[in-house]
Short mmCIF file of C-alpha atoms and ligand atoms in Angstrom, two decimals:
data_model
loop_
_atom_site.label_atom_id
_atom_site.label_comp_id
_atom_site.label_asym_id
_atom_site.label_seq_id
_atom_site.Cartn_x
_atom_site.Cartn_y
_atom_site.Cartn_z
CA UNK A 1 -0.02 0.02 -0.02
CA UNK A 2 1.40 3.40 -0.92
CA UNK A 3 1.58 5.86 1.93
CA UNK A 4 1.42 9.68 1.38
CA UNK A 5 2.25 12.00 4.29
CA UNK A 6 0.20 15.17 4.13
CA UNK A 7 0.87 18.20 6.24
CA UNK A 8 -2.49 19.42 7.41
CA UNK A 9 -2.51 23.21 8.01
CA UNK A 10 -6.20 24.00 8.76
CA UNK A 11 -5.40 27.63 9.78
CA UNK A 12 -7.98 30.03 11.03
CA UNK A 13 -11.63 30.80 10.60
CA UNK A 14 -13.53 28.24 8.55
CA UNK A 15 -10.20 26.54 7.56
CA UNK A 16 -10.77 23.54 9.87
CA UNK A 17 -14.30 22.96 8.58
CA UNK A 18 -13.24 22.91 5.01
CA UNK A 19 -10.15 20.80 5.43
CA UNK A 20 -12.07 18.34 7.58
CA UNK A 21 -14.27 17.64 4.57
CA UNK A 22 -11.32 17.26 2.24
CA UNK A 23 -9.66 14.88 4.61
CA UNK A 24 -12.93 12.80 4.65
CA UNK A 25 -12.83 12.69 0.79
CA UNK A 26 -9.20 11.68 0.76
CA UNK A 27 -9.95 8.93 3.36
CA UNK A 28 -12.72 7.59 1.10
CA UNK A 29 -10.30 7.68 -1.86
CA UNK A 30 -7.81 5.90 0.26
CA UNK A 31 -10.23 3.06 0.96
CA UNK A 32 -11.41 2.79 -2.65
CA UNK A 33 -7.84 2.70 -4.15
CA UNK A 34 -5.88 1.20 -1.24
CA UNK A 35 -3.84 4.33 -0.53
CA UNK A 36 -2.75 5.32 2.95
CA UNK A 37 -3.07 9.00 3.56
CA UNK A 38 -1.36 9.94 6.72
CA UNK A 39 -2.23 13.39 8.09
CA UNK A 40 0.04 15.46 10.29
CA UNK A 41 -1.70 18.57 11.62
CA UNK A 42 0.20 21.85 12.30
CA UNK A 43 -0.65 25.39 13.17
CA UNK A 44 -0.42 28.27 10.76
CA UNK A 45 -1.73 31.84 10.85
CA UNK A 46 -3.42 33.48 13.71
CA UNK A 47 -3.86 30.31 15.69
CA UNK A 48 -0.09 29.73 15.45
CA UNK A 49 0.52 33.38 16.60
CA UNK A 50 -1.76 32.78 19.61
CA UNK A 51 0.35 29.77 20.71
CA UNK A 52 3.87 30.64 19.41
CA UNK A 53 3.84 34.37 18.88
CA UNK A 54 4.57 33.82 15.14
CA UNK A 55 2.12 32.91 12.41
CA UNK A 56 4.56 30.46 10.73
CA UNK A 57 6.37 28.52 13.52
CA UNK A 58 9.49 26.58 12.75
CA UNK A 59 7.73 23.32 13.71
CA UNK A 60 5.04 23.83 11.10
CA UNK A 61 7.70 24.53 8.48
CA UNK A 62 9.57 21.33 9.38
CA UNK A 63 6.37 19.28 9.19
CA UNK A 64 5.59 20.91 5.86
CA UNK A 65 9.15 20.16 4.53
CA UNK A 66 9.06 16.56 5.68
CA UNK A 67 5.73 15.93 4.10
CA UNK A 68 4.86 14.76 0.52
CA UNK A 69 2.31 17.56 0.14
CA UNK A 70 0.66 20.30 2.16
CA UNK A 71 -3.13 20.84 2.43
CA UNK A 72 -3.98 24.28 3.68
CA UNK A 73 -7.27 25.67 4.78
CA UNK A 74 -7.08 29.47 5.11
CA UNK A 75 -5.47 32.02 7.50
CA UNK A 76 -6.59 35.30 9.02
CA UNK A 77 -9.24 36.68 11.36
CA UNK A 78 -10.42 40.19 12.12
CA UNK A 79 -8.93 39.85 15.60
CA UNK A 80 -5.43 40.00 14.25
CA UNK A 81 -6.08 43.13 12.23
CA UNK A 82 -4.17 45.37 14.58
CA UNK A 83 -0.92 43.23 14.84
CA UNK A 84 2.27 44.52 13.37
CA UNK A 85 2.55 43.54 9.70
CA UNK A 86 5.34 41.04 10.29
CA UNK A 87 3.26 38.73 12.51
CA UNK A 88 -0.03 39.01 10.74
CA UNK A 89 -1.56 35.73 9.62
CA UNK A 90 -1.18 36.62 5.84
CA UNK A 91 2.63 36.74 6.47
CA UNK A 92 2.60 32.99 7.09
CA UNK A 93 1.30 32.41 3.60
CA UNK A 94 3.94 34.51 2.00
CA UNK A 95 6.51 32.82 4.32
CA UNK A 96 5.60 29.25 3.54
CA UNK A 97 5.44 30.00 -0.28
CA UNK A 98 8.98 31.39 -0.11
CA UNK A 99 10.38 28.73 2.25
CA UNK A 100 9.07 25.85 0.15
CA UNK A 101 9.99 27.67 -3.11
CA UNK A 102 6.36 27.41 -4.29
CA UNK A 103 6.90 29.60 -7.36
CA UNK A 104 4.10 28.21 -9.57
CA UNK A 105 0.56 28.91 -8.61
CA UNK A 106 -2.12 27.20 -10.60
CA UNK A 107 -5.58 28.69 -10.22
CA UNK A 108 -8.23 27.16 -12.43
CA UNK A 109 -11.36 29.20 -13.02
CA UNK A 110 -14.05 26.69 -14.20
CA UNK A 111 -17.60 27.50 -14.87
CA UNK A 112 -19.78 24.52 -14.05
CA UNK A 113 -22.72 24.00 -16.40
CA UNK A 114 -24.94 23.51 -13.34
CA UNK A 115 -24.04 26.80 -11.86
CA UNK A 116 -23.76 29.32 -14.82
CA UNK A 117 -26.76 31.30 -13.59
CA UNK A 118 -24.79 32.14 -10.40
CA UNK A 119 -22.25 34.18 -12.21
CA UNK A 120 -22.87 37.93 -12.04
CA UNK A 121 -22.21 37.87 -15.79
CA UNK A 122 -24.61 36.72 -18.47
CA UNK A 123 -24.77 33.05 -18.94
CA UNK A 124 -24.00 33.22 -22.65
CA UNK A 125 -20.81 35.04 -21.78
CA UNK A 126 -19.47 32.72 -19.06
CA UNK A 127 -20.88 29.29 -20.05
CA UNK A 128 -18.14 26.90 -21.00
CA UNK A 129 -15.39 29.00 -19.51
CA UNK A 130 -12.36 26.86 -18.42
CA UNK A 131 -9.34 28.93 -17.66
CA UNK A 132 -6.02 27.96 -15.92
CA UNK A 133 -4.27 30.95 -14.48
CA UNK A 134 -0.69 30.38 -13.79
CA UNK A 135 0.62 33.05 -11.32
CA UNK A 136 4.23 33.40 -10.43
CA UNK A 137 4.26 33.28 -6.65
CA UNK A 138 7.64 33.94 -5.03
CA UNK A 139 8.87 37.03 -6.73
CA UNK A 140 7.65 40.41 -8.08
CA UNK A 141 6.68 43.40 -6.00
CA UNK A 142 5.58 40.97 -3.18
CA UNK A 143 9.17 40.10 -2.32
CA UNK A 144 11.23 42.77 -3.99
CA UNK A 145 13.61 45.04 -2.16
CA UNK A 146 14.18 47.78 -1.22
CA UNK A 147 10.86 48.30 0.39
CA UNK A 148 9.50 50.29 3.27
CA UNK A 149 8.11 53.57 4.43
CA UNK A 150 10.69 56.22 5.05
CA UNK A 151 10.94 60.05 5.29
CA UNK A 152 12.07 61.60 2.04
CA UNK A 153 11.98 65.24 1.13
CA UNK A 154 10.34 65.96 4.55
CA UNK A 155 7.33 63.70 4.01
CA UNK A 156 6.54 59.96 4.31
CA UNK A 157 7.49 57.92 1.29
CA UNK A 158 6.28 54.32 0.74
CA UNK A 159 7.98 52.14 -1.87
CA UNK A 160 8.25 48.49 -3.08
CA UNK A 161 10.26 47.08 -5.94
CA UNK A 162 8.65 45.23 -8.85
CA UNK A 163 11.46 42.94 -10.11
CA UNK A 164 12.16 39.64 -11.73
CA UNK A 165 15.22 37.64 -12.48
CA UNK A 166 15.34 36.24 -15.95
CA UNK A 167 15.69 32.68 -14.29
CA UNK A 168 12.42 33.32 -12.23
CA UNK A 169 10.60 34.07 -15.53
CA UNK A 170 12.03 31.14 -17.37
CA UNK A 171 10.97 28.60 -14.86
CA UNK A 172 7.46 29.72 -14.56
CA UNK A 173 7.27 29.99 -18.40
CA UNK A 174 8.30 26.35 -18.74
CA UNK A 175 5.58 25.26 -16.38
CA UNK A 176 3.00 27.40 -18.16
CA UNK A 177 4.00 26.01 -21.66
CA UNK A 178 3.84 22.41 -20.23
CA UNK A 179 0.43 23.07 -18.67
CA UNK A 180 -0.84 24.65 -21.88
CA UNK A 181 0.54 21.71 -24.01
CA UNK A 182 -1.55 19.27 -21.82
CA UNK A 183 -4.68 21.45 -22.42
CA UNK A 184 -5.69 23.32 -25.55
CA UNK A 185 -2.19 24.51 -26.44
CA UNK A 186 -3.03 28.22 -26.10
CA UNK A 187 -1.06 30.46 -23.75
CA UNK A 188 -1.59 34.09 -23.06
CA UNK A 189 1.12 35.88 -21.14
CA UNK A 190 0.01 38.99 -19.31
CA UNK A 191 2.23 41.96 -18.45
CA UNK A 192 2.58 45.65 -18.64
CA UNK A 193 5.43 45.89 -21.14
CA UNK A 194 4.31 49.21 -22.60
CA UNK A 195 5.20 50.85 -19.31
CA UNK A 196 7.33 48.63 -16.98
CA UNK A 197 10.90 47.47 -17.60
CA UNK A 198 10.39 44.41 -15.56
CA UNK A 199 7.58 43.49 -17.88
CA UNK A 200 9.63 44.08 -20.92
CA UNK A 201 12.07 41.49 -19.65
CA UNK A 202 9.05 39.25 -18.79
CA UNK A 203 7.73 39.44 -22.33
CA UNK A 204 11.23 38.99 -24.09
CA UNK A 205 11.93 35.96 -21.95
CA UNK A 206 8.55 34.30 -22.45
CA UNK A 207 8.78 34.90 -26.14
CA UNK A 208 12.24 33.30 -26.17
CA UNK A 209 11.10 30.23 -24.22
CA UNK A 210 8.16 29.85 -26.61
CA UNK A 211 10.59 28.76 -29.32
CA UNK A 212 10.93 25.54 -27.32
CA UNK A 213 7.14 24.92 -27.51
CA UNK A 214 6.20 25.55 -31.07
CA UNK A 215 3.09 23.51 -30.68
CA UNK A 216 1.70 26.03 -28.18
CA UNK A 217 0.21 29.23 -29.60
CA UNK A 218 1.48 32.13 -27.48
CA UNK A 219 -0.16 35.53 -27.29
CA UNK A 220 0.86 38.60 -25.11
CA UNK A 221 -1.60 40.88 -23.58
CA UNK A 222 -1.34 43.96 -21.36
CA UNK A 223 -2.88 43.46 -17.95
CA UNK A 224 -5.47 46.27 -18.27
CA UNK A 225 -6.68 44.75 -21.55
CA UNK A 226 -6.61 41.31 -20.04
CA UNK A 227 -8.71 42.34 -17.11
CA UNK A 228 -11.23 43.71 -19.63
CA UNK A 229 -11.13 40.70 -22.00
CA UNK A 230 -11.72 38.34 -18.98
CA UNK A 231 -15.18 39.89 -18.52
CA UNK A 232 -15.85 40.59 -22.26
CA UNK A 233 -15.10 37.16 -23.59
CA UNK A 234 -13.61 34.76 -21.12
CA UNK A 235 -13.80 31.80 -23.44
CA UNK A 236 -10.94 33.24 -25.55
CA UNK A 237 -8.57 32.19 -22.86
CA UNK A 238 -7.19 28.79 -22.07
CA UNK A 239 -3.99 29.19 -20.02
CA UNK A 240 -3.00 32.60 -18.70
CA UNK A 241 0.64 33.23 -17.42
CA UNK A 242 1.40 36.20 -15.27
CA UNK A 243 3.45 37.65 -12.45
CA UNK A 244 2.59 37.64 -8.78
CA UNK A 245 0.73 40.85 -8.42
CA UNK A 246 -1.17 40.77 -11.69
CA UNK A 247 -2.00 37.21 -11.03
CA UNK A 248 -3.38 38.07 -7.60
CA UNK A 249 -5.73 40.50 -9.11
CA UNK A 250 -6.68 38.53 -12.22
CA UNK A 251 -7.38 35.33 -10.33
CA UNK A 252 -9.83 37.05 -8.03
CA UNK A 253 -11.50 38.50 -11.08
CA UNK A 254 -11.66 35.25 -12.86
CA UNK A 255 -13.13 33.56 -9.78
CA UNK A 256 -16.34 35.55 -10.23
CA UNK A 257 -16.94 34.00 -13.61
CA UNK A 258 -17.78 30.78 -11.84
CA UNK A 259 -20.11 32.51 -9.37
CA UNK A 260 -18.55 31.70 -5.99
CA UNK A 261 -15.10 31.87 -4.47
CA UNK A 262 -16.19 28.76 -2.57
CA UNK A 263 -15.69 26.56 -5.71
CA UNK A 264 -12.18 27.33 -6.70
CA UNK A 265 -9.07 25.34 -5.73
CA UNK A 266 -5.44 26.08 -6.17
CA UNK A 267 -2.09 24.33 -6.35
CA UNK A 268 1.31 26.00 -5.58
CA UNK A 269 4.18 23.95 -7.05
CA UNK A 270 7.90 24.02 -6.83
CA UNK A 271 10.61 22.28 -8.76
CA UNK A 272 11.19 20.12 -5.70
CA UNK A 273 9.08 17.48 -4.16
CA UNK A 274 6.69 19.52 -2.03
CA UNK A 275 3.58 21.33 -3.28
CA UNK A 276 0.76 23.01 -1.36
CA UNK A 277 -2.87 22.94 -2.06
CA UNK A 278 -5.52 25.34 -0.82
CA UNK A 279 -8.81 26.95 -1.68
CA UNK A 280 -8.49 30.38 -3.12
CA UNK A 281 -10.98 31.77 -0.70
CA UNK A 282 -10.10 33.23 2.67
CA UNK A 283 -10.89 32.15 6.22
CA UNK A 284 -14.39 33.79 6.36
CA UNK A 285 -14.28 34.08 10.26
CA UNK A 286 -17.85 35.31 10.19
CA UNK A 287 -18.95 31.94 9.06
CA UNK A 288 -16.83 29.99 11.44
CA UNK A 289 -18.55 27.24 13.37
CA UNK A 290 -21.87 27.60 11.58
CA UNK A 291 -21.47 24.63 9.28
CA UNK A 292 -22.44 26.68 6.24
CA UNK A 293 -19.15 27.33 4.39
CA UNK A 294 -18.64 25.60 1.02
CA UNK A 295 -16.08 22.82 1.22
CA UNK A 296 -15.90 22.21 -2.58
CA UNK A 297 -12.80 24.51 -3.13
CA UNK A 298 -10.78 22.55 -0.58
CA UNK A 299 -12.05 19.20 -1.80
CA UNK A 300 -11.08 20.15 -5.36
CA UNK A 301 -7.62 21.36 -4.01
CA UNK A 302 -7.11 17.85 -2.58
CA UNK A 303 -8.02 16.54 -6.09
CA UNK A 304 -5.36 18.71 -7.51
CA UNK A 305 -2.85 17.30 -4.96
CA UNK A 306 -3.59 13.77 -6.32
CA UNK A 307 -2.92 14.98 -9.81
CA UNK A 308 0.07 17.25 -9.43
CA UNK A 309 1.92 15.69 -6.46
CA UNK A 310 1.08 12.08 -6.94
CA UNK A 311 0.37 11.77 -10.71
CA UNK A 312 -3.03 10.10 -9.94
CA UNK A 313 -4.89 11.81 -12.74
CA UNK A 314 -7.72 9.26 -12.75
CA UNK A 315 -8.39 9.63 -9.08
CA UNK A 316 -8.43 13.45 -9.51
CA UNK A 317 -11.05 13.05 -12.21
CA UNK A 318 -12.87 10.80 -9.86
CA UNK A 319 -13.26 13.52 -7.24
CA UNK A 320 -14.14 16.20 -9.82
CA UNK A 321 -16.85 13.93 -11.16
CA UNK A 322 -18.24 13.31 -7.67
CA UNK A 323 -18.43 17.09 -7.09
CA UNK A 324 -20.17 17.57 -10.40
CA UNK A 325 -22.61 14.86 -9.73
CA UNK A 326 -23.47 16.25 -6.38
CA UNK A 327 -24.11 19.65 -8.00
CA UNK A 328 -26.23 17.97 -10.77
CA UNK A 329 -28.19 16.09 -8.15
CA UNK A 330 -29.32 19.47 -6.80
CA UNK A 331 -27.39 19.95 -3.60
CA UNK A 332 -25.99 23.35 -2.80
CA UNK A 333 -24.26 25.10 0.04
CA UNK A 334 -25.65 28.53 0.91
CA UNK A 335 -23.07 30.53 -1.14
CA UNK A 336 -24.37 28.80 -4.30
CA UNK A 337 -28.07 28.35 -3.17
CA UNK A 338 -30.52 28.12 -6.02
CA UNK A 339 -34.32 27.95 -5.94
CA UNK A 340 -35.56 24.36 -6.28
CA UNK A 341 -32.30 22.99 -4.92
CA UNK A 342 -31.65 21.58 -1.42
CA UNK A 343 -29.32 23.81 0.68
CA UNK A 344 -26.99 21.64 2.74
CA UNK A 345 -24.38 22.31 5.44
CA UNK A 346 -20.49 21.91 5.09
CA UNK A 347 -20.40 18.41 6.43
CA UNK A 348 -23.39 17.13 4.50
CA UNK A 349 -21.90 18.44 1.25
CA UNK A 350 -18.71 16.59 2.10
CA UNK A 351 -20.64 13.44 2.90
CA UNK A 352 -22.65 13.66 -0.38
CA UNK A 353 -19.32 13.99 -2.30
CA UNK A 354 -17.93 10.94 -0.43
CA UNK A 355 -20.98 8.88 -1.30
CA UNK A 356 -20.52 9.66 -5.03
CA UNK A 357 -16.78 8.97 -4.85
CA UNK A 358 -17.62 5.50 -3.48
CA UNK A 359 -20.75 4.63 -5.44
CA UNK A 360 -20.65 7.01 -8.52
C1 IPM B 401 -3.93 35.17 -2.40
C2 IPM B 401 -4.15 36.18 -1.23
C3 IPM B 401 -2.80 36.45 -0.68
C4 IPM B 401 -1.93 37.05 -1.78
C5 IPM B 401 -2.71 37.36 0.59
C6 IPM B 401 -3.60 36.79 1.64
C7 IPM B 401 -1.36 37.43 1.13
O1 IPM B 401 -4.78 37.29 -1.69
O2 IPM B 401 -3.50 34.02 -2.12
O3 IPM B 401 -4.39 35.55 -3.42
O4 IPM B 401 -1.91 38.32 -1.92
O5 IPM B 401 -1.16 36.29 -2.40
MG1 MG B 402 -5.49 37.24 -3.74
#
C-alpha cells in the first residue's frame, strides 16, 4: 500500500471545517484505491501566533518540509487586524510560499454548467469557460527589495520594488507552456510591457522560451486589456501566465466568472518534491462554526494534490466527477443556493461527495 504524508494546515476561521471535509474525501479515496493518507496537523496563521507568537512556527515549516504535500485551509481573522505587519496571519502564507519555493501557482477558473446562472455575468458570456491561471508566486513586488516607508523630502514615502530575475521568468514560463501543452495549447502571457521595464524582460523571456514549445500558440496581452477581456469574452482564454501581483488581481476577477469563491481550488508547485494545495477563498471568520461554508474548493484542492503531487490523474477526475454529480443532483451550500435545490451544510456536502466517490 502506498503511503502519502500530508501536512494538514487548517489555519484560522473556517479553515478547519473545509479541510475536515477534504480529509474525509481523501480517506474515502484511500479506501477505494488502497492508498494510505497519513495526516500530520500543524498550526499556521493567527492560531499559530496565539500559541507561538509567530504565524509560521519553525515546527510547522519542518512538518511541511518533511511531508509529501501540504493541504492548507485558510489564514486570517479580524481579531489579528491590529497586529504589526510582520506577524499578521497573511505573512505566514507568504513565508511558507517562499520557504518551500512554491513559485508556480495554478488557479483554475472553471464554470460548471450546473451553476452558470450564479455568475454575475450573463450565462451566454461565461458558459463553457475553463481557464487555468498560472501566477508566479515567489517574486515580483511581493518580495522585491528595497521596500519600506521612510521619510523623504520631508514627508513619508512608501515604496516596493517590482522585479524579476530572468531565471524566475524562465522557470514559470516552462511550467505554463507544459500546462498549456496538456490542455488546448493556447497560452496568453499577461504583463505591462508598454510601461514597465520588468514586464519588458518578462515578455522577451517568455517569447524566447516559446521557441521550445512551437506546438503551443503564445499571445501577449497587457494586464489592463486582459482584465477587460476576461469579462468581455472569457472563453478566448485557455492558460494565462502572469506575475505575482497581476495574477493576484486577475485570479480574483476570474473567480467571479464561476459565481462563487467557494468553488475554486489552487495548487502551488515548486521544482522540488513538495507542493501546497489550498482553496483560493479566505478564512471567512464570520462563518466559522456555523457549518455553512462551502467545502468544494478545498475538496477540489485535494483532487489537484492527487494529480500534481502524486500523478493520480484518474483519481483526480474521480473527485471532480463526484463534485459535479453532487451539484447535478441538486445539492447546494448557501453561497451557491438556487431555488428548487436543497441547501446543505458543510459536512453534509462533504458526505454527499464521499458517497459519489464511493458509489458513483
Ligand atoms: C492570495 C491572497 C494572498 C496574496 C494574501 C492573503 C497574502 O490574496 O493568495 O491571492 O496576496 O497572495
Ligand atoms: Mg489574492
